[in-house]
mmCIF file of C-alpha atoms and ligand atoms in Angstrom:
data_model
loop_
_atom_site.group_PDB
_atom_site.id
_atom_site.type_symbol
_atom_site.label_atom_id
_atom_site.label_comp_id
_atom_site.label_asym_id
_atom_site.label_seq_id
_atom_site.Cartn_x
_atom_site.Cartn_y
_atom_site.Cartn_z
ATOM 1 C CA MET A 184 -103.519 1.838 1.805
ATOM 2 C CA THR A 185 -106.593 0.825 3.807
ATOM 3 C CA GLY A 186 -109.461 2.448 5.659
ATOM 4 C CA GLY A 187 -108.778 0.230 8.675
ATOM 5 C CA ARG A 188 -107.055 -2.987 9.699
ATOM 6 C CA LEU A 189 -108.328 -5.943 7.675
ATOM 7 C CA PRO A 190 -109.964 -8.798 9.644
ATOM 8 C CA PRO A 191 -108.792 -12.431 9.272
ATOM 9 C CA ILE A 192 -110.094 -14.466 6.320
ATOM 10 C CA ALA A 193 -110.163 -18.221 5.672
ATOM 11 C CA LEU A 194 -106.876 -19.244 4.015
ATOM 12 C CA THR A 195 -105.381 -22.415 2.610
ATOM 13 C CA SER A 196 -101.969 -23.446 4.000
ATOM 14 C CA ASN A 197 -100.267 -22.866 0.638
ATOM 15 C CA CYS A 198 -100.847 -20.320 -2.117
ATOM 16 C CA PRO A 199 -102.761 -21.883 -5.052
ATOM 17 C CA GLY A 200 -100.818 -19.559 -7.373
ATOM 18 C CA CYS A 201 -97.200 -20.364 -6.429
ATOM 19 C CA GLY A 202 -97.410 -23.119 -3.805
ATOM 20 C CA VAL A 203 -95.513 -21.141 -1.159
ATOM 21 C CA GLY A 204 -96.567 -21.636 2.486
ATOM 22 C CA LEU A 205 -98.665 -18.710 3.679
ATOM 23 C CA VAL A 206 -98.028 -16.532 6.718
ATOM 24 C CA PRO A 207 -101.517 -15.155 7.482
ATOM 25 C CA GLU A 208 -100.298 -12.020 9.269
ATOM 26 C CA GLU A 209 -97.951 -11.062 6.393
ATOM 27 C CA LEU A 210 -100.689 -11.698 3.858
ATOM 28 C CA ARG A 211 -103.109 -9.563 5.844
ATOM 29 C CA GLU A 212 -100.660 -6.642 5.658
ATOM 30 C CA ARG A 213 -100.666 -7.004 1.856
ATOM 31 C CA CYS A 214 -104.488 -6.986 1.597
ATOM 32 C CA TYR A 215 -104.463 -10.782 1.080
ATOM 33 C CA VAL A 216 -102.413 -10.633 -2.122
ATOM 34 C CA CYS A 217 -99.542 -13.157 -2.389
ATOM 35 C CA GLN A 218 -96.055 -12.104 -3.545
ATOM 36 C CA CYS A 219 -96.803 -14.033 -6.772
ATOM 37 C CA GLY A 220 -99.828 -11.812 -7.413
ATOM 38 C CA HIS A 221 -102.540 -14.301 -6.451
ATOM 39 C CA HIS A 222 -105.541 -12.446 -5.017
ATOM 40 C CA PHE A 223 -107.341 -14.361 -2.277
ATOM 41 C CA ARG A 224 -111.108 -13.959 -2.068
ATOM 42 C CA MET A 225 -112.104 -11.556 0.693
ATOM 43 C CA HIS A 226 -115.430 -11.421 2.535
ATOM 44 C CA ALA A 227 -117.566 -8.311 2.997
ATOM 45 C CA ASP A 228 -116.030 -7.321 6.363
ATOM 46 C CA ALA A 229 -112.540 -7.286 4.835
ATOM 47 C CA TRP A 230 -113.716 -5.202 1.884
ATOM 48 C CA LEU A 231 -115.366 -2.753 4.273
ATOM 49 C CA ALA A 232 -112.106 -2.401 6.192
ATOM 50 C CA LEU A 233 -110.203 -1.832 2.944
ATOM 51 C CA LEU A 234 -112.538 0.686 1.328
ATOM 52 C CA ALA A 235 -114.450 2.594 4.011
ATOM 53 C CA ASP A 236 -112.667 5.174 6.140
ATOM 54 C CA GLU A 237 -112.353 3.872 9.680
ATOM 55 C CA GLY A 238 -115.561 4.445 11.655
ATOM 56 C CA SER A 239 -117.432 5.908 8.669
ATOM 57 C CA TRP A 240 -119.619 2.907 7.745
ATOM 58 C CA THR A 241 -123.351 3.038 8.418
ATOM 59 C CA GLU A 242 -125.182 -0.074 7.256
ATOM 60 C CA ARG A 243 -128.603 0.488 5.674
ATOM 61 C CA TRP A 244 -131.441 -1.892 4.904
ATOM 62 C CA GLY A 245 -129.767 -4.724 6.840
ATOM 63 C CA ASP A 246 -133.147 -5.425 8.461
ATOM 64 C CA ILE A 247 -134.613 -6.684 5.165
ATOM 65 C CA ARG A 248 -134.181 -10.436 5.551
ATOM 66 C CA PRO A 249 -134.558 -13.412 3.167
ATOM 67 C CA HIS A 250 -137.378 -15.967 3.312
ATOM 68 C CA ASP A 251 -137.893 -19.336 1.652
ATOM 69 C CA LEU A 252 -140.886 -18.208 -0.426
ATOM 70 C CA LEU A 253 -140.757 -21.123 -2.897
ATOM 71 C CA GLN A 254 -139.969 -23.754 -0.219
ATOM 72 C CA TRP A 255 -137.065 -24.922 -2.354
ATOM 73 C CA LYS A 256 -135.728 -28.396 -1.463
ATOM 74 C CA VAL A 257 -133.119 -29.420 -4.105
ATOM 75 C CA PRO A 258 -130.219 -30.193 -3.761
ATOM 76 C CA ARG A 259 -130.901 -29.264 -0.123
ATOM 77 C CA PRO A 260 -133.567 -27.219 1.659
ATOM 78 C CA TYR A 261 -133.056 -23.506 1.161
ATOM 79 C CA ARG A 262 -134.367 -22.833 4.662
ATOM 80 C CA GLU A 263 -131.470 -24.845 6.108
ATOM 81 C CA MET A 264 -128.981 -22.793 4.088
ATOM 82 C CA LEU A 265 -130.514 -19.562 5.383
ATOM 83 C CA ASP A 266 -130.438 -20.816 8.979
ATOM 84 C CA GLU A 267 -126.780 -21.873 8.689
ATOM 85 C CA ALA A 268 -125.804 -18.507 7.229
ATOM 86 C CA ARG A 269 -127.619 -16.702 10.050
ATOM 87 C CA GLU A 270 -125.747 -18.797 12.610
ATOM 88 C CA GLU A 271 -122.498 -17.615 11.006
ATOM 89 C CA GLY A 272 -123.624 -14.011 11.424
ATOM 90 C CA LEU A 273 -124.508 -13.471 7.756
ATOM 91 C CA ASN A 274 -127.918 -12.220 6.695
ATOM 92 C CA GLU A 275 -127.638 -11.827 2.912
ATOM 93 C CA SER A 276 -125.310 -11.830 -0.077
ATOM 94 C CA VAL A 277 -125.196 -8.047 -0.414
ATOM 95 C CA ARG A 278 -124.553 -5.459 2.278
ATOM 96 C CA THR A 279 -125.360 -1.841 1.595
ATOM 97 C CA GLY A 280 -124.767 1.418 3.367
ATOM 98 C CA GLN A 281 -123.037 4.762 3.469
ATOM 99 C CA ALA A 282 -119.416 5.564 4.218
ATOM 100 C CA THR A 283 -116.628 7.900 3.272
ATOM 101 C CA LEU A 284 -113.665 6.919 1.105
ATOM 102 C CA ALA A 285 -110.660 9.214 1.550
ATOM 103 C CA GLY A 286 -113.082 11.696 3.098
ATOM 104 C CA ARG A 287 -115.631 11.650 0.276
ATOM 105 C CA PRO A 288 -119.195 10.414 0.946
ATOM 106 C CA ILE A 289 -120.208 7.306 -1.010
ATOM 107 C CA PHE A 290 -122.912 4.673 -1.088
ATOM 108 C CA LEU A 291 -121.208 1.306 -0.835
ATOM 109 C CA ALA A 292 -122.714 -2.029 -1.917
ATOM 110 C CA ILE A 293 -120.652 -5.173 -1.267
ATOM 111 C CA PHE A 294 -121.365 -8.740 -2.351
ATOM 112 C CA ASP A 295 -120.376 -11.469 0.123
ATOM 113 C CA PHE A 296 -119.588 -14.772 -1.602
ATOM 114 C CA ARG A 297 -119.971 -16.680 1.682
ATOM 115 C CA PHE A 298 -123.754 -16.236 1.549
ATOM 116 C CA VAL A 299 -125.126 -18.680 -1.085
ATOM 117 C CA GLY A 300 -122.298 -17.847 -3.483
ATOM 118 C CA GLY A 301 -122.959 -14.104 -3.454
ATOM 119 C CA SER A 302 -126.098 -14.761 -5.451
ATOM 120 C CA LEU A 303 -128.560 -12.062 -6.488
ATOM 121 C CA SER A 304 -131.763 -12.603 -4.500
ATOM 122 C CA ILE A 305 -134.952 -10.719 -3.692
ATOM 123 C CA VAL A 306 -133.346 -9.082 -0.659
ATOM 124 C CA ALA A 307 -130.052 -8.385 -2.432
ATOM 125 C CA GLY A 308 -131.995 -6.833 -5.323
ATOM 126 C CA GLU A 309 -134.028 -4.660 -2.978
ATOM 127 C CA ARG A 310 -130.955 -3.442 -1.079
ATOM 128 C CA LEU A 311 -129.111 -2.702 -4.331
ATOM 129 C CA THR A 312 -132.108 -0.901 -5.832
ATOM 130 C CA ARG A 313 -132.506 1.308 -2.775
ATOM 131 C CA SER A 314 -128.780 2.075 -2.803
ATOM 132 C CA PHE A 315 -128.838 3.197 -6.437
ATOM 133 C CA GLU A 316 -132.041 5.195 -5.927
ATOM 134 C CA TYR A 317 -130.812 6.928 -2.779
ATOM 135 C CA ALA A 318 -127.431 7.602 -4.402
ATOM 136 C CA ALA A 319 -129.257 9.264 -7.314
ATOM 137 C CA ALA A 320 -131.608 11.232 -5.048
ATOM 138 C CA THR A 321 -128.798 12.509 -2.806
ATOM 139 C CA ALA A 322 -126.190 12.929 -5.589
ATOM 140 C CA THR A 323 -123.783 10.598 -3.793
ATOM 141 C CA PRO A 324 -121.329 8.426 -5.830
ATOM 142 C CA LEU A 325 -121.918 4.680 -5.629
ATOM 143 C CA VAL A 326 -119.114 2.119 -5.321
ATOM 144 C CA LEU A 327 -120.026 -1.530 -6.014
ATOM 145 C CA LEU A 328 -117.848 -4.466 -4.974
ATOM 146 C CA VAL A 329 -118.818 -7.736 -6.690
ATOM 147 C CA ALA A 330 -118.197 -11.431 -5.962
ATOM 148 C CA SER A 331 -121.138 -13.423 -7.277
ATOM 149 C CA GLY A 332 -122.120 -16.619 -9.054
ATOM 150 C CA GLY A 333 -125.270 -15.004 -10.531
ATOM 151 C CA ALA A 334 -128.981 -15.064 -9.700
ATOM 152 C CA ARG A 335 -130.113 -17.301 -6.814
ATOM 153 C CA MET A 336 -131.559 -20.551 -8.102
ATOM 154 C CA GLN A 337 -133.508 -21.153 -4.881
ATOM 155 C CA GLU A 338 -135.593 -18.006 -5.471
ATOM 156 C CA GLY A 339 -136.345 -18.851 -9.107
ATOM 157 C CA ILE A 340 -137.952 -16.206 -11.269
ATOM 158 C CA LEU A 341 -138.285 -13.902 -8.259
ATOM 159 C CA ALA A 342 -134.473 -13.646 -8.222
ATOM 160 C CA LEU A 343 -134.269 -13.223 -12.004
ATOM 161 C CA MET A 344 -136.736 -10.318 -11.778
ATOM 162 C CA GLN A 345 -134.208 -8.465 -9.626
ATOM 163 C CA MET A 346 -131.995 -8.052 -12.689
ATOM 164 C CA ALA A 347 -134.579 -5.804 -14.363
ATOM 165 C CA LYS A 348 -135.357 -3.949 -11.140
ATOM 166 C CA VAL A 349 -131.725 -3.215 -10.276
ATOM 167 C CA ASN A 350 -130.950 -2.379 -13.900
ATOM 168 C CA ALA A 351 -133.687 0.274 -13.899
ATOM 169 C CA ALA A 352 -132.200 1.793 -10.732
ATOM 170 C CA VAL A 353 -128.734 1.855 -12.346
ATOM 171 C CA GLY A 354 -130.335 3.781 -15.216
ATOM 172 C CA ARG A 355 -131.747 6.334 -12.768
ATOM 173 C CA LEU A 356 -128.271 6.904 -11.319
ATOM 174 C CA HIS A 357 -126.805 7.399 -14.799
ATOM 175 C CA ARG A 358 -129.583 9.825 -15.775
ATOM 176 C CA ALA A 359 -128.875 11.797 -12.591
ATOM 177 C CA SER A 360 -125.225 12.053 -13.747
ATOM 178 C CA VAL A 361 -123.943 10.678 -10.467
ATOM 179 C CA PRO A 362 -120.658 8.689 -10.587
ATOM 180 C CA TYR A 363 -120.863 4.891 -10.405
ATOM 181 C CA LEU A 364 -117.676 2.831 -9.914
ATOM 182 C CA SER A 365 -117.676 -0.971 -10.050
ATOM 183 C CA VAL A 366 -115.016 -3.407 -8.779
ATOM 184 C CA LEU A 367 -115.242 -6.959 -10.153
ATOM 185 C CA THR A 368 -113.522 -9.684 -8.145
ATOM 186 C CA ASP A 369 -113.306 -13.456 -8.515
ATOM 187 C CA PRO A 370 -115.854 -14.644 -9.546
ATOM 188 C CA THR A 371 -118.306 -12.286 -11.272
ATOM 189 C CA TYR A 372 -120.772 -14.405 -13.213
ATOM 190 C CA GLY A 373 -124.323 -14.623 -14.522
ATOM 191 C CA GLY A 374 -127.003 -11.996 -14.150
ATOM 192 C CA VAL A 375 -124.887 -9.789 -11.887
ATOM 193 C CA PRO A 376 -122.400 -8.530 -14.522
ATOM 194 C CA ALA A 377 -125.263 -8.505 -17.058
ATOM 195 C CA SER A 378 -127.615 -6.317 -15.017
ATOM 196 C CA LEU A 379 -125.360 -4.027 -13.003
ATOM 197 C CA ALA A 380 -121.674 -4.878 -12.467
ATOM 198 C CA LEU A 381 -120.441 -4.105 -16.009
ATOM 199 C CA LEU A 382 -122.579 -0.975 -16.351
ATOM 200 C CA ALA A 383 -120.554 1.435 -14.209
ATOM 201 C CA ASP A 384 -118.874 4.599 -15.430
ATOM 202 C CA VAL A 385 -115.585 2.848 -14.641
ATOM 203 C CA ASN A 386 -115.422 -0.963 -14.447
ATOM 204 C CA ILE A 387 -112.360 -2.129 -12.490
ATOM 205 C CA ALA A 388 -111.344 -5.814 -12.299
ATOM 206 C CA GLU A 389 -108.931 -7.641 -10.017
ATOM 207 C CA PRO A 390 -106.045 -9.562 -11.686
ATOM 208 C CA GLY A 391 -107.017 -13.111 -12.601
ATOM 209 C CA ALA A 392 -110.696 -12.700 -11.659
ATOM 210 C CA ALA A 393 -113.153 -14.877 -13.595
ATOM 211 C CA ILE A 394 -115.700 -12.574 -15.250
ATOM 212 C CA GLY A 395 -118.410 -13.659 -17.647
ATOM 213 C CA PHE A 396 -122.009 -14.762 -18.064
ATOM 214 C CA THR A 397 -121.740 -18.556 -18.105
ATOM 215 C CA GLY A 398 -118.597 -20.403 -17.025
ATOM 216 C CA PRO A 399 -116.162 -21.801 -19.636
ATOM 217 C CA ARG A 400 -117.021 -25.447 -18.872
ATOM 218 C CA VAL A 401 -120.695 -24.938 -19.765
ATOM 219 C CA ILE A 402 -119.833 -22.920 -22.875
ATOM 220 C CA LYS A 403 -117.434 -25.620 -24.064
ATOM 221 C CA GLN A 404 -120.030 -28.337 -23.452
ATOM 222 C CA SER A 405 -122.715 -26.499 -25.399
ATOM 223 C CA THR A 406 -120.650 -25.085 -28.306
ATOM 224 C CA TYR A 407 -117.890 -27.751 -28.643
ATOM 225 C CA ALA A 408 -115.559 -24.823 -29.353
ATOM 226 C CA ASP A 409 -111.939 -24.618 -28.210
ATOM 227 C CA LEU A 410 -111.880 -21.606 -25.963
ATOM 228 C CA PRO A 411 -108.856 -19.273 -26.148
ATOM 229 C CA PRO A 412 -106.236 -19.226 -23.349
ATOM 230 C CA GLY A 413 -107.283 -17.108 -20.379
ATOM 231 C CA PHE A 414 -110.917 -17.126 -21.522
ATOM 232 C CA GLN A 415 -113.100 -14.965 -19.227
ATOM 233 C CA SER A 416 -110.186 -13.796 -17.082
ATOM 234 C CA ALA A 417 -110.075 -10.120 -16.118
ATOM 235 C CA GLU A 418 -107.181 -9.639 -18.555
ATOM 236 C CA PHE A 419 -109.199 -11.302 -21.347
ATOM 237 C CA GLN A 420 -112.173 -9.022 -20.617
ATOM 238 C CA LEU A 421 -109.868 -5.972 -20.657
ATOM 239 C CA ARG A 422 -108.694 -6.887 -24.178
ATOM 240 C CA ALA A 423 -112.336 -7.456 -25.163
ATOM 241 C CA GLY A 424 -113.287 -3.989 -23.906
ATOM 242 C CA GLN A 425 -115.615 -5.231 -21.161
ATOM 243 C CA VAL A 426 -113.607 -3.728 -18.298
ATOM 244 C CA ASP A 427 -111.674 -0.473 -18.179
ATOM 245 C CA MET A 428 -108.705 -1.519 -16.055
ATOM 246 C CA VAL A 429 -107.192 -4.492 -14.234
ATOM 247 C CA LEU A 430 -105.910 -3.247 -10.932
ATOM 248 C CA PRO A 431 -104.008 -4.941 -8.071
ATOM 249 C CA ARG A 432 -105.959 -4.789 -4.810
ATOM 250 C CA THR A 433 -103.147 -2.891 -3.100
ATOM 251 C CA GLU A 434 -103.769 0.032 -5.484
ATOM 252 C CA LEU A 435 -107.579 -0.092 -5.431
ATOM 253 C CA ARG A 436 -108.370 2.307 -2.629
ATOM 254 C CA GLY A 437 -105.970 4.956 -3.997
ATOM 255 C CA VAL A 438 -107.374 4.698 -7.527
ATOM 256 C CA LEU A 439 -110.994 4.919 -6.310
ATOM 257 C CA ALA A 440 -110.086 8.015 -4.280
ATOM 258 C CA HIS A 441 -108.367 9.506 -7.342
ATOM 259 C CA LEU A 442 -111.376 8.797 -9.584
ATOM 260 C CA LEU A 443 -113.750 10.419 -7.078
ATOM 261 C CA GLU A 444 -111.471 13.454 -6.996
ATOM 262 C CA LEU A 445 -111.357 13.647 -10.819
ATOM 263 C CA TYR A 446 -115.164 13.546 -10.965
ATOM 264 C CA CYS A 447 -115.225 16.286 -8.362
ATOM 265 C CA ARG A 448 -112.862 18.519 -10.291
ATOM 266 C CA SER A 449 -114.804 17.952 -13.495
ATOM 267 C CA GLY A 450 -117.918 19.313 -11.779
ATOM 268 C CA VAL A 451 -119.955 16.102 -12.075
ATOM 269 C CA ARG A 452 -122.910 15.897 -9.693
ATOM 270 C CA GLY A 453 -122.498 13.805 -6.583
ATOM 271 C CA SER A 454 -118.745 14.054 -6.409
ATOM 272 C CA GLY A 455 -118.723 15.421 -2.887
ATOM 273 C CA ALA A 456 -116.968 18.461 -1.508
ATOM 274 C CA CYS A 457 -113.748 19.170 -3.419
ATOM 275 C CA GLY A 458 -110.705 19.189 -1.212
HETATM 276 ZN ZN1 ZN B 563 -98.512 -17.116 -4.401
#
C-alpha cells in the first residue's frame, strides 16, 4: 500500500468525522484515514513515505530559500513566520524532487500545508516551474500532491506572478506529451487549482476535500446566494466535471501506479520502462 512506513502526524484526540477516540498507531496503518472515511491532513514527509518507493527520493532545489522581500508586517511580520518554520525544520510550502513509484521514475512535487498554509510563493513557484520543465526535458511523468490555501499574501504580486510562470511550465509539459497526474487534498484553494492543480491529465481528489477558488463563506457574503449542499467538496467538483475521480487515500498509490503503467502501454512519452 505504501512506499515506506508513514511518520507520525499531529492528531486530535477524537475523529472530527465520527467522534470516535483515535488510536494513532492504528490510524497510521490505515494511512491516516478513519474507519468512518475521514481523511486527516498529512504533511509532506508522510506523503513522501506513501508515494515514493523506499529510498528512492532525491530532493531537488531545496536550497532555494524564501526571503521577506516586501518586509511584510500585517497581521504579523513575515520574517518571524519564516524563522519559526525554519526552526521546525521546514523551508518552504512545496518540496520537489525525483523518485520512483512502483519502480517507475517520476518527478514529485508536494505541497506542505504546515508552511504558511501551503501557499504559492516565489520559491514554491520556482521549484514547481523547474520540476515541470525538467520533467518535460527528460520525458519523466510528474505527480503533484496539493494542499494549499492559494497564493501567499505576504509576497504580494510577486507570488501572484508565479501562477503565470508555473502555468507556462505546465503547458510545456503538455506539449511534450509527458504524463501529469494531480492529487488534490484538503484544502485546495485559490491560485493553485487555477494555475496548475486542476490542469493535469488526470485530476484525482481525496474524499471530502475542499476544492475551489474562493471559500464558500466569502462567496456567500459577496453573492448573497444560498449555496448547494456539499458546495466545493471533492464529490461536488466530480459532479461538476472539475475532477476525474474521488479516491480513498488507501487506494491512491495503486491507482497512480496503474495510471503510469497504462500510459506506458499506450506508448506515451515519459512513461518509463514498461515492465
Ligand atoms: Zn471517524
